[in-house]
Amino acid sequence: MNNLLKIGDINITGLSDGPNVIDPTILFPETPLEAWEPYYDIFPEFFHGKHFKVNLGTFVISNNDASIVVDTGLGPHGDMFGTSVPGQLIQDFKNNNISFESIDKVFLTHLHGDHYGWNYREDLDDRPPTFPNAKYMVNRLDWDHWLSEKMLSDDPNDSLRRSVLPLLDDGLLDLMEGDTNLTKGVQAIHTPGHTPGHMSLLISSGNERAMLLGDVVGSPMQITESNYPYMPDSDPELGRKTRHELINKVHDEKLIAIGSHLSYPGWGTIITWKGKKFFKGL
């Protein structure tokens, strides 16, 4: 499968920390399991039996001026609703011949544990920063929320203290204040609801455009069933509003949709079929 997407002069490489099998009723506790049955044949790659097989995606965005990593997976010490993943992201970088030293920026869409697990080299005893020449970019709203004393004390496996808080002392943190230009053709935009400071990326080059949604959409089915209450959203109503706005924008403006948890490698288009919007992988 081709994991390289070109948006004009911008290259986007889809990587993965591995698939994670999750009971849909954990993510959508108000939605009966049988509600997902119509999607078994539409998105077979996203199901393991009746459970979701969720891709934990990372993306490398590069042009002539910069190389940007978007999110760093769950990592080998992460816990995602009582489950873990193979933690294959480091090897995936090596398999794709992308050097850690070549990365200028690490853009964290938000501070849920499946997006920062490889900020540091958990496979090495001394745990250096995975991307030693990069600044790690986080929206200040997410930093202030997740790094509060309450959230740190409630962190079940201390992942924030292990993988996020050290960025400050190590001089690697770059806090964003709202919408931010990362490099030519790559703009970070505030898309709150999933978390207070959740960020997405609008990517433009030539006549081509893409929207990297982050976790605004957590599965391909959620593009169709966008009203289902989604447990991971910090603010469900705002999350639903943001989700509708971005789905409509991607559909109406014919953008490429890129998502952290869409089927690997993580991109496609949004089409209308039988009066409903659907994700269609490229």
Coordinates of C-alpha atoms in Angstrom, one line a residue:
M1 CA 0.0 0.0 0.0
N2 CA 1.3 3.4 -1.0
N3 CA 1.8 5.5 2.1
L4 CA 3.0 8.7 0.3
L5 CA 0.5 11.5 -0.4
K6 CA 1.5 14.5 -2.5
I7 CA -0.3 17.8 -2.1
G8 CA 1.4 20.0 -4.7
D9 CA 5.0 20.4 -3.6
I10 CA 4.3 19.0 -0.1
N11 CA 4.9 15.3 0.7
I12 CA 2.9 13.5 3.4
T13 CA 4.1 10.1 4.6
G14 CA 1.7 8.0 6.6
L15 CA 3.2 6.0 9.5
S16 CA 1.7 4.0 12.3
D17 CA 2.4 2.9 15.8
G18 CA 0.2 -0.1 15.1
P19 CA -3.5 -1.0 15.2
N20 CA -5.4 -1.1 18.4
V21 CA -8.5 -3.3 18.9
I22 CA -11.1 -1.5 21.0
D23 CA -14.7 -2.4 21.9
P24 CA -16.9 0.2 20.2
T25 CA -19.1 0.5 23.3
I26 CA -16.1 2.1 25.1
L27 CA -15.8 4.9 22.6
F28 CA -19.6 5.2 22.0
P29 CA -21.3 4.0 25.2
E30 CA -24.7 5.4 24.1
T31 CA -24.6 3.5 20.8
P32 CA -25.6 -0.2 20.6
L33 CA -23.1 -2.5 19.1
E34 CA -25.4 -3.6 16.3
A35 CA -25.5 0.0 15.0
W36 CA -22.0 -0.7 13.5
E37 CA -23.1 -3.8 11.6
P38 CA -23.8 -1.9 8.3
Y39 CA -20.2 -0.8 8.2
Y40 CA -18.6 -4.3 8.5
D41 CA -18.6 -4.7 4.7
I42 CA -18.0 -1.0 3.9
F43 CA -14.9 -0.7 6.1
P44 CA -13.7 -4.3 6.6
E45 CA -10.1 -3.1 7.4
F46 CA -11.5 -1.2 10.4
F47 CA -13.1 -4.2 12.2
H48 CA -11.7 -7.1 14.1
G49 CA -14.8 -9.2 14.5
K50 CA -17.3 -6.7 16.1
H51 CA -14.5 -4.5 17.6
F52 CA -12.8 -1.5 16.0
K53 CA -9.3 -2.0 14.7
V54 CA -8.1 1.6 15.2
N55 CA -5.0 2.9 13.4
L56 CA -2.7 5.0 15.5
G57 CA -1.4 7.3 12.8
T58 CA 1.6 9.5 12.6
F59 CA 2.4 11.7 9.6
V60 CA 5.6 13.3 8.3
I61 CA 4.9 16.5 6.3
S62 CA 7.8 17.8 4.3
N63 CA 8.6 20.5 1.7
N64 CA 11.8 22.4 0.8
D65 CA 11.7 24.3 4.0
A66 CA 10.8 22.0 6.8
S67 CA 10.1 18.4 7.9
I68 CA 7.3 18.1 10.4
V69 CA 6.1 15.1 12.4
V70 CA 2.5 15.1 13.4
D71 CA 1.9 13.1 16.6
T72 CA 4.1 10.4 18.0
G73 CA 1.8 7.5 18.8
L74 CA 1.0 5.6 21.9
G75 CA 4.4 4.2 22.6
P76 CA 5.3 1.0 24.5
H77 CA 4.2 2.3 27.9
G78 CA 0.9 3.8 26.8
D79 CA -2.5 2.6 27.9
M80 CA -5.6 3.2 25.7
F81 CA -8.7 2.1 27.5
G82 CA -6.9 -0.9 29.0
T83 CA -5.3 -1.9 25.8
S84 CA -1.8 -1.4 24.3
V85 CA -0.3 -1.6 20.8
P86 CA 2.8 -3.1 19.2
G87 CA 4.7 0.2 19.5
Q88 CA 6.1 0.0 16.0
L89 CA 6.6 3.7 15.2
I90 CA 10.3 3.8 15.6
Q91 CA 10.7 0.9 13.3
D92 CA 8.3 2.4 10.8
F93 CA 10.5 5.6 10.6
K94 CA 13.5 3.3 9.9
N95 CA 11.6 1.3 7.3
N96 CA 10.7 4.5 5.5
N97 CA 14.3 5.9 5.7
I98 CA 13.2 8.9 7.6
S99 CA 16.0 10.0 10.0
F100 CA 15.0 11.4 13.4
E101 CA 17.6 14.1 13.1
S102 CA 16.0 15.5 9.9
I103 CA 12.8 16.6 11.7
D104 CA 12.5 20.3 12.4
K105 CA 9.1 20.3 14.3
V106 CA 6.9 17.9 16.1
F107 CA 3.3 19.1 16.0
L108 CA 1.1 17.5 18.6
T109 CA -2.6 17.8 17.6
H110 CA -3.6 17.4 21.2
L111 CA -2.4 15.8 24.5
H112 CA -4.2 12.4 24.6
G113 CA -1.8 9.6 25.3
D114 CA -2.0 8.0 21.9
H115 CA -0.5 11.1 20.3
Y116 CA 2.7 11.7 22.4
G117 CA 3.9 8.2 23.4
W118 CA 7.2 8.4 21.4
N119 CA 8.2 12.0 22.3
Y120 CA 11.2 10.2 23.9
R121 CA 13.0 7.1 22.9
E122 CA 11.3 4.6 25.1
D123 CA 13.3 1.8 23.5
L124 CA 16.6 3.2 24.8
D125 CA 17.8 3.2 28.4
D126 CA 18.7 6.9 28.5
R127 CA 15.5 8.0 26.8
P128 CA 16.7 10.9 24.6
P129 CA 14.2 13.0 22.7
T130 CA 13.2 11.1 19.7
F131 CA 13.6 14.1 17.4
P132 CA 16.7 15.9 18.9
N133 CA 16.6 18.8 16.5
A134 CA 12.9 19.6 16.7
K135 CA 10.7 21.8 18.8
Y136 CA 7.6 20.1 20.1
M137 CA 4.5 22.3 19.3
V138 CA 1.4 22.2 21.6
N139 CA -1.5 24.5 21.9
R140 CA -1.3 26.4 25.2
L141 CA -4.9 25.5 26.0
D142 CA -4.2 21.8 25.9
W143 CA -0.9 22.3 27.9
D144 CA -2.7 24.3 30.6
H145 CA -5.5 21.7 30.8
W146 CA -3.6 18.4 30.7
L147 CA -0.6 19.6 32.7
S148 CA -2.7 20.9 35.6
E149 CA -2.1 19.3 39.0
K150 CA -5.5 17.6 38.8
M151 CA -4.8 16.0 35.5
L152 CA -1.3 15.0 36.4
S153 CA -2.6 13.4 39.6
D154 CA -5.3 11.6 37.7
D155 CA -3.0 10.3 35.0
P156 CA -3.3 6.5 35.4
N157 CA 0.2 5.5 34.2
D158 CA 2.0 8.8 34.6
S159 CA 2.4 9.2 30.9
L160 CA 2.1 13.0 31.0
R161 CA 5.0 13.2 33.5
R162 CA 7.0 10.7 31.5
S163 CA 6.5 12.0 27.9
V164 CA 5.1 15.6 28.0
L165 CA 6.2 17.5 31.1
P166 CA 9.9 17.0 30.4
L167 CA 9.6 18.9 27.2
L168 CA 9.5 22.1 29.2
D169 CA 12.7 21.4 31.3
D170 CA 14.5 20.1 28.2
G171 CA 13.8 23.4 26.3
L172 CA 11.9 21.6 23.6
L173 CA 8.5 23.1 24.1
D174 CA 6.9 25.6 21.7
L175 CA 3.4 26.6 22.9
M176 CA 1.0 27.8 20.2
E177 CA -1.4 30.7 20.9
G178 CA -4.3 29.8 18.4
D179 CA -3.9 29.5 14.7
T180 CA -0.2 29.2 13.6
N181 CA 1.7 28.9 10.3
L182 CA 4.1 26.0 10.6
T183 CA 5.8 26.4 7.2
K184 CA 4.8 27.5 3.7
G185 CA 1.4 25.9 2.9
V186 CA 0.9 24.3 6.3
Q187 CA -1.4 26.2 8.8
A188 CA -2.4 25.0 12.2
I189 CA -6.0 25.9 13.1
H190 CA -7.8 25.6 16.4
T191 CA -10.5 22.9 16.3
P192 CA -11.7 22.5 19.9
G193 CA -14.1 20.0 21.4
H194 CA -12.2 16.8 21.4
T195 CA -9.8 18.6 23.8
P196 CA -9.7 22.3 24.7
G197 CA -6.7 23.0 22.5
H198 CA -7.1 20.4 19.8
M199 CA -5.5 21.6 16.5
S200 CA -5.9 20.5 12.9
L201 CA -3.8 21.4 9.8
L202 CA -4.8 23.0 6.6
I203 CA -2.3 21.9 3.9
S204 CA -2.2 23.8 0.6
S205 CA 0.1 23.8 -2.4
G206 CA -0.7 24.8 -5.9
N207 CA -4.3 23.9 -6.6
E208 CA -4.4 21.0 -4.1
R209 CA -5.5 21.1 -0.5
A210 CA -5.9 18.7 2.4
M211 CA -7.2 18.9 6.0
L212 CA -5.4 16.9 8.6
L213 CA -8.3 16.4 11.1
G214 CA -6.4 14.9 14.0
D215 CA -9.1 13.4 16.3
V216 CA -12.0 15.6 15.2
V217 CA -13.0 12.3 13.5
G218 CA -12.0 9.2 15.3
S219 CA -13.0 6.6 12.7
P220 CA -14.2 6.5 9.1
M221 CA -17.7 5.6 10.3
Q222 CA -17.9 8.9 12.3
I223 CA -17.9 10.9 9.1
T224 CA -21.3 9.3 8.5
E225 CA -22.5 9.0 12.1
S226 CA -21.2 12.3 13.2
N227 CA -23.9 12.9 15.8
Y228 CA -23.2 9.8 17.9
P229 CA -21.9 10.9 21.3
Y230 CA -18.2 10.2 21.4
M231 CA -16.8 9.5 24.9
P232 CA -13.2 10.8 24.3
D233 CA -14.5 14.3 23.5
S234 CA -13.8 16.7 26.4
D235 CA -16.8 18.8 25.3
P236 CA -19.3 16.6 23.5
E237 CA -21.4 19.5 22.1
L238 CA -18.5 21.5 20.9
G239 CA -16.8 18.4 19.5
R240 CA -20.0 17.6 17.5
K241 CA -20.1 21.2 16.2
T242 CA -16.5 21.2 15.2
R243 CA -16.9 17.8 13.6
H244 CA -19.8 18.9 11.5
E245 CA -18.0 22.1 10.4
L246 CA -14.9 20.3 9.3
I247 CA -16.7 17.4 7.6
N248 CA -18.7 19.9 5.6
K249 CA -15.7 21.9 4.7
V250 CA -13.7 18.9 3.5
H251 CA -16.7 17.7 1.5
D252 CA -17.9 21.0 0.0
E253 CA -14.4 22.2 -0.9
K254 CA -13.2 18.8 -2.1
L255 CA -10.2 18.6 0.2
I256 CA -8.3 15.4 1.0
A257 CA -9.3 14.2 4.5
I258 CA -6.4 13.0 6.7
G259 CA -7.1 11.5 10.1
S260 CA -5.1 10.0 13.0
H261 CA -7.5 7.1 13.3
L262 CA -8.7 6.7 9.7
S263 CA -7.8 3.4 8.0
Y264 CA -4.0 3.2 7.3
P265 CA -2.4 5.2 5.7
G266 CA -5.0 7.6 6.9
W267 CA -6.4 9.6 4.1
G268 CA -9.2 9.8 1.5
T269 CA -12.1 11.9 0.4
I270 CA -15.6 12.5 1.7
I271 CA -18.3 11.6 -0.7
T272 CA -22.1 11.7 -0.7
W273 CA -23.9 8.4 -1.2
K274 CA -27.6 7.7 -0.8
G275 CA -28.0 11.1 0.9
K276 CA -25.2 10.5 3.5
K277 CA -21.6 11.5 3.7
F278 CA -19.0 8.7 3.6
F279 CA -15.3 8.3 3.9
K280 CA -13.7 6.9 0.8
G281 CA -10.0 5.9 1.1
L282 CA -7.6 6.8 -1.7

